[in-house]
Amino acid sequence: MKSNVLTRMPARNFTAAEIKLYGLLEVFPGFLCWATLGGMVLLSWQAPIAASFFIIAFDLYWLLKTVFFVFHIGSSYKKMSENLKVKWMERLRNPQLVTYNLPHAKSWQDIYHLIILPAYKEPYEVLRSSVEAIMDSSWPKDKIILVLGIEERGGEEDRIAAKKIKEEFGDLFFKFLITEHPTGLWGEIPGKGSNAAFAAREAKKLIDDLKIPYEKIIVSSLDSDTRVYPEYLALVAYHYLTDPDPLHASFQPIPVYHNNIWEAAALSRVVATSDTFWQMVQQSRPERLVTFSSHSMPFKALVEIGFWQANVVSEDSRIFWQCLFHYNGNWRAIPLYYPVSMDANLAPTFLQTAKNIYRQHRRWVWGVENIPYILFGFLKDKKISFGKKLFYSFDQIEGFWSLSTNAIVILFLGWLPPFLGGRVFATTVLAHNLPFITQTLMTIAMVGLAFSAVVSLLLLPTRPKDKPYHWKSWLLLEWLLIPLTGTLFGAVPGIEAQTRLMLGKPLGFWRTPKQRIISKE
């Protein structure tokens, strides 16, 4: 137990008491999840009236959350639409439109983008499209350092793909570096985080040789399938140059899963768009925003915190908490209200697609491993304010608790008191009306579902010629799958992840297989 916990703790020496405490904190999220679900069953059996009032109150709470969800989605969509219309590179070139706050850079020409693209057994077409999107960016290519990080365990297949891409694009960037992450390094989990950390360290050697100040470099860690929009790098640089405190901030885009959205199955489209909506909601609540998937940050900060932790699966969100602790609470994520395009899950068969969606979401919700890290860090750090500790602790705990319990409470527990409450409760007016009340409240909440369906159509890229216009009607109907997807690909993997953490059976990094259908046009 002690050694298992140590492998998941931050890399430093700990006392036996601290190790035990960390282990107990790992138990907490799973305990809270199972206590909620088990408690509702027990309460429905022993105190059905109390359980019924709790369920009604919970449904009202969910209805209120739906109202806020609709508001935040609408707000984010409006801002994203506005940002997509702006030529951010042209704005940067016009000194009258930019007020620089970064003391180390007098203009955009002082800034370099370091882009890290970790990859493992990715199809050549996927990697090429990601690099091609960077190439098509409005940001000058002589201000881009591109690092393609492959894995030693990827073998010749990865080496050949990387070499082919460098031959085609290498001379077009300021610097193009291929790194090969060794297999079996001590204390590492094979995955994106350890690969990206190794690639960043290798890039640092190059940057040190070039004598480029770290403050003049923005680093972006991109998933291998990420296609940046043309103005993404310019927009990040704009925020970096104009924000009052850019050296203590991450820059978070909105992931949209459009690379292959027209070829994906209905199940995959609904799940992918739901994931996009979640990030859009988070963007409109910047005080709660944490880095996810592809993101950007100051290279200076990345070096100072010691790069991404190599012993975690959720390195994309962990990097936010690393920075928060390193800078004693002085760190935030800036919402960009701007998309980057990624792959929706696509596999040869429907069953394999469903399995891949589940595994991908299980990996994402393994971000629950951050809860013991956060709570432990807050207990140790005396410089972060109590209010900030309380806010972040509640926000993260409530978020993972809601993910694993809410869909189940809504779908199933409303029927438990009449079923388990016994004959006496079954004869009450409350018992007869409870299913009707819960159904009515959830029906009203479906307005939010209808709004989401409409916004999902507005987000879609240009319709291919082989897809008839009326096909969009089917896309609207696909949103009826939400109760199913919210349970099978939200609550269930959430419960599994929290249970695994509670039992000390951690997940490894699972790479989502990529598949593209190449158009014949």
XYZ file of C-alpha atoms in Angstrom:
521
model
C 0.000 0.000 0.000
C 2.754 2.420 0.987
C 4.784 1.908 -2.191
C 1.667 2.089 -4.380
C 0.645 5.419 -2.914
C 4.195 6.741 -3.231
C 4.179 6.113 -6.973
C 1.198 8.452 -7.294
C 2.467 11.189 -4.971
C 4.508 14.216 -6.071
C 8.204 13.458 -6.396
C 9.676 14.314 -2.972
C 10.331 12.699 0.398
C 7.331 12.084 2.658
C 6.843 10.860 6.186
C 4.854 7.708 6.935
C 2.007 9.869 8.276
C 1.887 11.926 5.078
C 1.786 8.798 2.930
C -1.080 7.426 4.987
C -2.923 10.743 4.731
C -2.521 10.804 0.958
C -3.897 7.267 0.763
C -6.943 8.303 2.796
C -7.535 11.279 0.516
C -7.547 8.904 -2.451
C -10.388 6.987 -0.799
C -12.546 10.084 -0.279
C -14.038 10.662 -3.812
C -15.052 7.017 -4.235
C -16.445 6.853 -0.714
C -18.556 9.975 -1.353
C -19.872 8.524 -4.623
C -20.863 5.150 -3.160
C -22.222 6.738 0.026
C -24.551 8.867 -2.113
C -25.837 5.985 -4.247
C -26.003 3.503 -1.388
C -27.474 6.097 0.941
C -30.294 6.826 -1.474
C -31.190 3.139 -1.672
C -31.084 2.815 2.127
C -33.049 6.032 2.633
C -35.685 4.948 0.089
C -36.120 1.737 2.073
C -36.004 3.057 5.631
C -37.231 6.654 5.210
C -39.051 6.876 1.853
C -40.722 10.206 2.640
C -37.382 11.883 3.360
C -35.895 10.230 0.263
C -38.778 11.503 -1.869
C -38.334 15.091 -0.741
C -34.590 14.801 -1.356
C -35.193 13.545 -4.902
C -37.641 16.382 -5.641
C -35.165 18.921 -4.251
C -32.408 17.326 -6.325
C -34.502 17.517 -9.505
C -35.184 21.202 -8.829
C -31.454 21.712 -8.339
C -30.805 19.955 -11.657
C -33.420 22.123 -13.387
C -31.640 25.217 -12.077
C -28.316 23.865 -13.325
C -29.898 23.369 -16.747
C -30.918 27.026 -16.838
C -27.349 28.073 -16.049
C -26.067 25.559 -18.608
C -28.161 27.155 -21.365
C -26.993 30.638 -20.350
C -23.298 29.668 -20.317
C -23.492 27.790 -23.629
C -25.141 30.770 -25.302
C -22.595 33.183 -23.859
C -19.612 31.058 -24.919
C -20.984 30.462 -28.390
C -21.491 34.190 -28.939
C -17.939 35.031 -27.839
C -16.431 32.194 -29.867
C -18.302 33.326 -32.988
C -17.009 36.860 -32.486
C -13.408 35.710 -31.977
C -13.512 33.567 -35.124
C -14.245 36.687 -37.169
C -11.186 38.592 -35.918
C -7.900 38.534 -37.848
C -5.745 38.338 -34.744
C -2.433 38.424 -36.606
C -3.461 41.637 -38.358
C -4.453 43.090 -35.002
C -1.034 42.198 -33.560
C 0.703 43.882 -36.492
C -1.167 47.130 -35.799
C 0.476 48.813 -32.759
C -2.543 51.086 -32.333
C -4.725 48.065 -31.483
C -2.392 46.437 -28.951
C -1.298 47.655 -25.516
C 1.649 45.535 -24.429
C 1.920 44.572 -20.769
C 4.793 42.084 -21.061
C 7.995 43.899 -20.034
C 10.274 41.431 -21.835
C 8.654 41.870 -25.265
C 8.205 45.169 -27.079
C 6.230 43.663 -29.961
C 4.809 40.410 -31.259
C 8.067 39.904 -33.185
C 9.832 39.097 -29.913
C 7.580 36.068 -29.314
C 8.239 32.465 -30.338
C 5.758 29.605 -30.249
C 7.117 26.270 -29.046
C 4.652 23.569 -30.119
C 4.989 20.089 -28.650
C 3.182 17.292 -30.460
C 3.536 14.001 -28.535
C 2.637 10.939 -30.595
C 2.558 7.172 -30.202
C 1.569 4.863 -33.060
C -0.457 7.613 -34.693
C -1.352 7.207 -38.374
C 0.847 9.311 -40.638
C -2.230 11.053 -42.090
C -3.298 12.202 -38.618
C 0.111 13.631 -37.733
C 0.486 15.248 -41.137
C -2.871 17.010 -40.890
C -1.925 18.387 -37.456
C 1.413 19.730 -38.699
C -0.223 21.043 -41.865
C -2.702 23.039 -39.748
C 0.220 24.642 -37.878
C 1.811 25.358 -41.249
C -1.389 27.082 -42.403
C -1.445 29.264 -39.288
C -1.271 33.046 -39.704
C 1.657 33.154 -37.255
C 5.027 33.509 -39.057
C 6.727 30.122 -39.422
C 10.139 31.616 -38.636
C 8.764 32.192 -35.123
C 7.689 28.580 -34.563
C 9.717 25.789 -32.955
C 7.948 22.487 -33.615
C 8.793 19.391 -31.575
C 7.390 16.047 -32.708
C 7.765 13.713 -29.738
C 7.613 10.047 -30.653
C 8.051 7.028 -28.391
C 10.865 4.470 -28.451
C 8.213 1.788 -27.965
C 6.550 3.023 -31.170
C 9.372 1.373 -33.103
C 10.212 1.902 -36.747
C 6.635 2.785 -37.631
C 6.805 5.984 -35.545
C 10.329 6.818 -36.703
C 9.411 6.491 -40.369
C 6.306 8.679 -39.979
C 8.260 11.356 -38.066
C 11.095 11.351 -40.600
C 8.641 11.656 -43.476
C 6.932 14.639 -41.851
C 10.249 16.347 -41.139
C 11.345 15.888 -44.745
C 8.154 17.572 -45.918
C 7.809 20.359 -43.337
C 11.092 20.609 -41.422
C 12.662 23.421 -43.448
C 9.508 25.536 -43.281
C 9.727 26.265 -39.544
C 12.350 28.118 -37.529
C 13.311 24.827 -35.911
C 11.884 21.318 -36.273
C 12.951 18.782 -33.677
C 12.147 15.081 -33.396
C 12.530 13.580 -29.925
C 12.273 9.924 -28.997
C 11.040 9.282 -25.473
C 12.910 6.272 -23.991
C 10.937 3.340 -22.670
C 11.040 2.325 -19.006
C 12.345 5.481 -17.343
C 12.012 5.213 -13.554
C 8.939 6.774 -11.975
C 7.118 7.337 -15.256
C 3.768 6.252 -16.654
C 3.999 5.712 -20.414
C 1.745 8.310 -21.993
C 1.348 11.840 -23.252
C 2.577 13.517 -20.058
C 5.899 11.702 -19.808
C 6.461 12.058 -23.558
C 5.677 15.795 -23.524
C 7.933 16.363 -20.494
C 10.844 14.608 -22.213
C 10.245 16.555 -25.436
C 10.121 19.870 -23.546
C 13.414 19.135 -21.785
C 15.052 18.372 -25.125
C 13.585 21.568 -26.568
C 14.999 23.518 -23.614
C 18.518 22.422 -24.606
C 17.944 23.829 -28.089
C 16.464 27.053 -26.701
C 19.380 27.480 -24.310
C 21.809 27.064 -27.221
C 19.889 29.703 -29.161
C 19.898 31.962 -26.078
C 16.212 32.828 -26.422
C 14.814 34.191 -23.113
C 12.140 31.891 -21.715
C 9.783 34.844 -21.234
C 9.621 35.255 -25.006
C 8.368 31.722 -25.604
C 4.808 30.411 -25.435
C 4.624 26.618 -25.263
C 1.608 24.682 -26.517
C 1.061 21.021 -25.719
C -1.226 19.591 -28.395
C -2.816 16.180 -28.721
C -1.516 14.426 -31.816
C -4.832 14.887 -33.665
C -5.212 18.597 -32.834
C -5.685 20.885 -35.808
C -5.249 24.488 -34.722
C -7.424 27.100 -36.413
C -5.515 29.665 -38.503
C -5.611 32.452 -35.902
C -5.071 30.313 -32.782
C -1.372 31.056 -32.280
C -1.898 34.765 -32.940
C -4.776 34.872 -30.437
C -2.684 33.179 -27.745
C 0.148 35.651 -28.408
C -2.324 38.531 -28.197
C -3.434 37.448 -24.729
C 0.153 36.781 -23.696
C 1.238 40.258 -24.731
C -1.733 42.177 -23.367
C -2.698 40.366 -20.157
C -1.626 42.135 -16.926
C 0.092 38.994 -15.602
C 0.722 36.597 -18.517
C 3.589 34.744 -16.839
C 1.147 33.272 -14.328
C -1.582 32.005 -16.641
C -2.498 29.138 -18.932
C -4.430 29.743 -22.147
C -7.270 27.325 -22.819
C -9.057 26.866 -26.174
C -12.343 25.031 -26.726
C -11.911 21.522 -28.181
C -14.355 20.768 -30.985
C -14.284 17.244 -32.418
C -14.737 18.163 -36.067
C -11.831 16.490 -37.848
C -13.985 13.478 -38.681
C -17.369 14.487 -37.247
C -19.297 13.772 -40.448
C -17.996 10.208 -40.594
C -18.507 9.453 -36.897
C -21.446 7.412 -35.627
C -24.414 9.162 -33.990
C -23.307 7.962 -30.560
C -19.842 9.391 -31.075
C -21.151 12.727 -32.379
C -23.445 13.260 -29.394
C -20.735 12.379 -26.885
C -18.114 14.524 -28.644
C -20.418 17.546 -28.822
C -21.372 17.081 -25.161
C -17.676 17.221 -24.294
C -17.365 20.446 -26.283
C -20.358 21.929 -24.449
C -18.809 21.110 -21.087
C -15.684 23.030 -22.045
C -17.786 25.930 -23.344
C -19.557 26.113 -19.984
C -16.197 26.091 -18.196
C -14.944 28.918 -20.431
C -17.804 31.141 -19.305
C -16.823 30.482 -15.663
C -13.113 31.396 -15.787
C -12.746 31.243 -12.013
C -13.360 27.470 -12.332
C -11.485 26.882 -15.578
C -8.665 24.324 -15.487
C -6.460 23.262 -18.387
C -7.696 20.351 -20.487
C -6.218 18.430 -23.413
C -4.505 20.906 -25.792
C -3.490 24.170 -24.111
C -0.789 26.859 -24.009
C 1.296 28.470 -21.255
C 4.513 30.458 -20.672
C 7.622 28.369 -21.248
C 9.252 30.151 -18.319
C 6.615 28.757 -15.956
C 6.907 25.281 -17.435
C 10.645 25.254 -16.770
C 10.272 26.649 -13.257
C 7.765 23.993 -12.154
C 9.850 21.158 -13.610
C 7.645 20.325 -16.632
C 4.646 17.996 -16.722
C 4.597 15.279 -14.082
C 5.554 11.977 -15.673
C 3.782 9.721 -13.135
C 0.190 10.818 -13.811
C -2.362 10.086 -16.514
C -4.154 13.462 -16.384
C -1.129 15.638 -17.086
C -3.252 18.211 -18.930
C -5.133 19.240 -15.782
C -2.324 18.394 -13.332
C -0.116 21.052 -14.905
C -2.612 23.697 -13.729
C -2.382 22.499 -10.117
C 1.412 22.221 -10.306
C 1.544 25.887 -11.270
C -1.025 26.898 -8.655
C 1.069 25.382 -5.867
C 4.424 26.518 -7.229
C 3.239 30.137 -7.387
C 1.334 29.963 -4.065
C -2.106 30.370 -5.618
C -1.106 32.969 -8.231
C -2.164 31.019 -11.301
C -5.248 30.981 -13.492
C -6.527 29.655 -16.804
C -7.556 32.290 -19.337
C -10.494 31.257 -21.562
C -9.760 31.928 -25.219
C -13.296 31.372 -26.540
C -11.628 29.956 -29.628
C -11.669 26.389 -30.942
C -9.114 23.777 -31.832
C -10.333 20.807 -33.849
C -9.791 17.198 -32.775
C -11.023 13.700 -33.686
C -14.317 12.217 -32.580
C -14.142 8.524 -31.777
C -14.353 6.447 -34.940
C -13.743 2.713 -35.194
C -14.528 0.010 -37.801
C -17.546 -1.244 -35.839
C -20.204 0.335 -33.640
C -19.244 -1.879 -30.695
C -15.585 -0.909 -30.952
C -16.541 2.762 -31.181
C -18.600 2.435 -27.993
C -15.705 0.684 -26.228
C -13.277 3.407 -27.323
C -15.612 6.174 -26.130
C -15.900 4.486 -22.749
C -12.141 4.022 -22.391
C -11.430 7.580 -23.453
C -13.881 9.000 -20.932
C -12.591 6.697 -18.231
C -9.138 8.144 -18.863
C -10.495 11.688 -18.743
C -12.411 11.158 -15.505
C -9.274 9.626 -14.046
C -8.575 13.305 -13.470
C -10.118 12.465 -10.092
C -6.524 11.572 -9.167
C -6.050 15.327 -8.823
C -8.399 15.546 -5.821
C -5.999 13.928 -3.311
C -3.161 15.902 -4.896
C -5.091 19.163 -4.446
C -6.327 18.473 -0.930
C -2.904 17.270 0.195
C -1.261 20.333 -1.346
C -3.705 22.712 0.309
C -3.025 21.138 3.701
C 0.723 21.625 3.204
C 0.701 25.092 1.591
C 0.194 27.873 4.117
C 0.540 30.743 1.627
C -2.599 30.110 -0.416
C -5.624 31.853 1.056
C -8.218 29.758 2.865
C -10.969 31.109 0.589
C -9.170 29.953 -2.546
C -8.488 26.549 -1.009
C -12.136 26.140 -0.059
C -13.374 27.248 -3.476
C -11.148 24.933 -5.502
C -11.673 21.987 -3.145
C -15.464 22.244 -3.290
C -15.494 22.863 -7.046
C -13.384 19.802 -7.865
C -15.071 17.461 -5.388
C -18.568 18.551 -6.453
C -17.650 18.233 -10.116
C -16.489 14.619 -9.925
C -19.285 13.714 -7.493
C -21.892 15.143 -9.867
C -20.373 13.358 -12.831
C -20.618 9.953 -11.190
C -23.984 10.298 -9.447
C -26.317 12.842 -11.055
C -27.369 10.890 -14.148
C -28.140 7.820 -12.041
C -30.089 9.815 -9.458
C -32.171 11.420 -12.212
C -32.854 8.259 -14.205
C -33.359 5.653 -11.508
C -33.658 6.864 -7.954
C -36.952 8.665 -8.478
C -38.581 5.239 -8.644
C -36.916 3.798 -5.564
C -39.107 5.161 -2.723
C -42.360 3.747 -4.211
C -40.580 0.466 -4.940
C -38.739 0.037 -1.634
C -40.830 2.148 0.719
C -43.264 -0.606 1.667
C -47.033 -0.830 1.711
C -47.644 2.104 4.038
C -45.690 4.542 1.873
C -47.165 3.048 -1.312
C -50.630 4.200 -0.252
C -49.601 7.834 0.223
C -50.264 10.635 -2.239
C -46.515 11.366 -2.366
C -45.751 7.831 -3.533
C -48.239 8.091 -6.389
C -47.108 11.560 -7.441
C -43.325 11.207 -7.068
C -42.704 9.644 -10.533
C -44.991 12.261 -12.104
C -43.247 15.142 -10.312
C -39.766 13.970 -11.255
C -40.836 13.289 -14.836
C -42.387 16.752 -15.144
C -39.298 18.504 -13.811
C -37.033 16.562 -16.147
C -39.330 17.275 -19.090
C -38.981 20.991 -18.410
C -35.219 20.502 -18.232
C -35.381 19.013 -21.751
C -35.601 22.608 -23.019
C -31.882 22.752 -22.308
C -31.426 19.610 -24.387
C -33.292 21.168 -27.316
C -31.133 24.306 -27.060
C -27.995 22.156 -27.058
C -29.148 20.340 -30.179
C -29.607 23.616 -32.059
C -26.199 24.953 -30.982
C -24.598 21.651 -32.020
C -25.810 22.260 -35.587
C -24.395 25.780 -35.555
C -21.010 24.438 -34.478
C -20.745 21.903 -37.297
C -18.194 22.504 -40.066
C -19.224 22.821 -43.714
C -21.505 19.980 -44.774
C -19.856 17.552 -47.235
C -21.472 17.271 -50.642
C -22.393 13.633 -50.068
C -24.490 14.561 -47.013
C -27.964 15.866 -48.006
C -29.229 19.004 -46.303
C -32.121 17.204 -44.599
C -29.535 14.983 -42.879
C -29.293 17.710 -40.244
C -32.754 16.727 -39.055
C -31.347 13.372 -38.032
C -28.586 15.169 -36.152
C -31.217 16.889 -34.034
C -32.902 13.578 -33.209
C -29.562 12.113 -32.120
C -29.729 14.255 -28.991
C -32.390 11.938 -27.634
C -29.432 9.666 -26.845
C -28.245 12.063 -24.115
C -29.781 10.152 -21.161
C -28.031 7.010 -22.410
C -24.663 8.641 -23.134
C -24.700 10.644 -19.902
C -25.061 7.417 -17.925
C -22.913 4.961 -19.905
C -20.102 7.366 -20.798
C -20.306 9.776 -17.876
C -21.562 8.233 -14.655
C -20.339 4.660 -15.212
C -16.699 5.483 -16.096
C -16.787 8.106 -13.337
C -17.797 5.457 -10.789
C -15.157 3.049 -12.087
C -12.385 5.663 -11.929
C -13.261 6.755 -8.398
C -13.605 3.158 -7.240
C -10.217 2.283 -8.713
C -8.626 5.227 -6.939
C -10.333 4.230 -3.686
C -9.048 0.656 -3.978
C -5.531 1.662 -5.016
C -5.853 0.205 -8.527
C -4.780 3.098 -10.759
C -5.336 3.394 -14.490
C -2.525 3.579 -16.991
C -2.604 5.929 -19.967
C -4.849 4.622 -22.740
C -4.245 6.074 -26.210
C -7.426 6.703 -28.166
C -7.061 5.031 -31.597
C -7.446 7.494 -34.467
C -9.224 6.708 -37.698
C -9.989 8.963 -40.619
C -12.031 8.258 -43.717
C -10.174 9.887 -46.580
C -12.467 11.649 -49.028
C -12.329 10.441 -52.632
C -13.120 13.879 -54.030
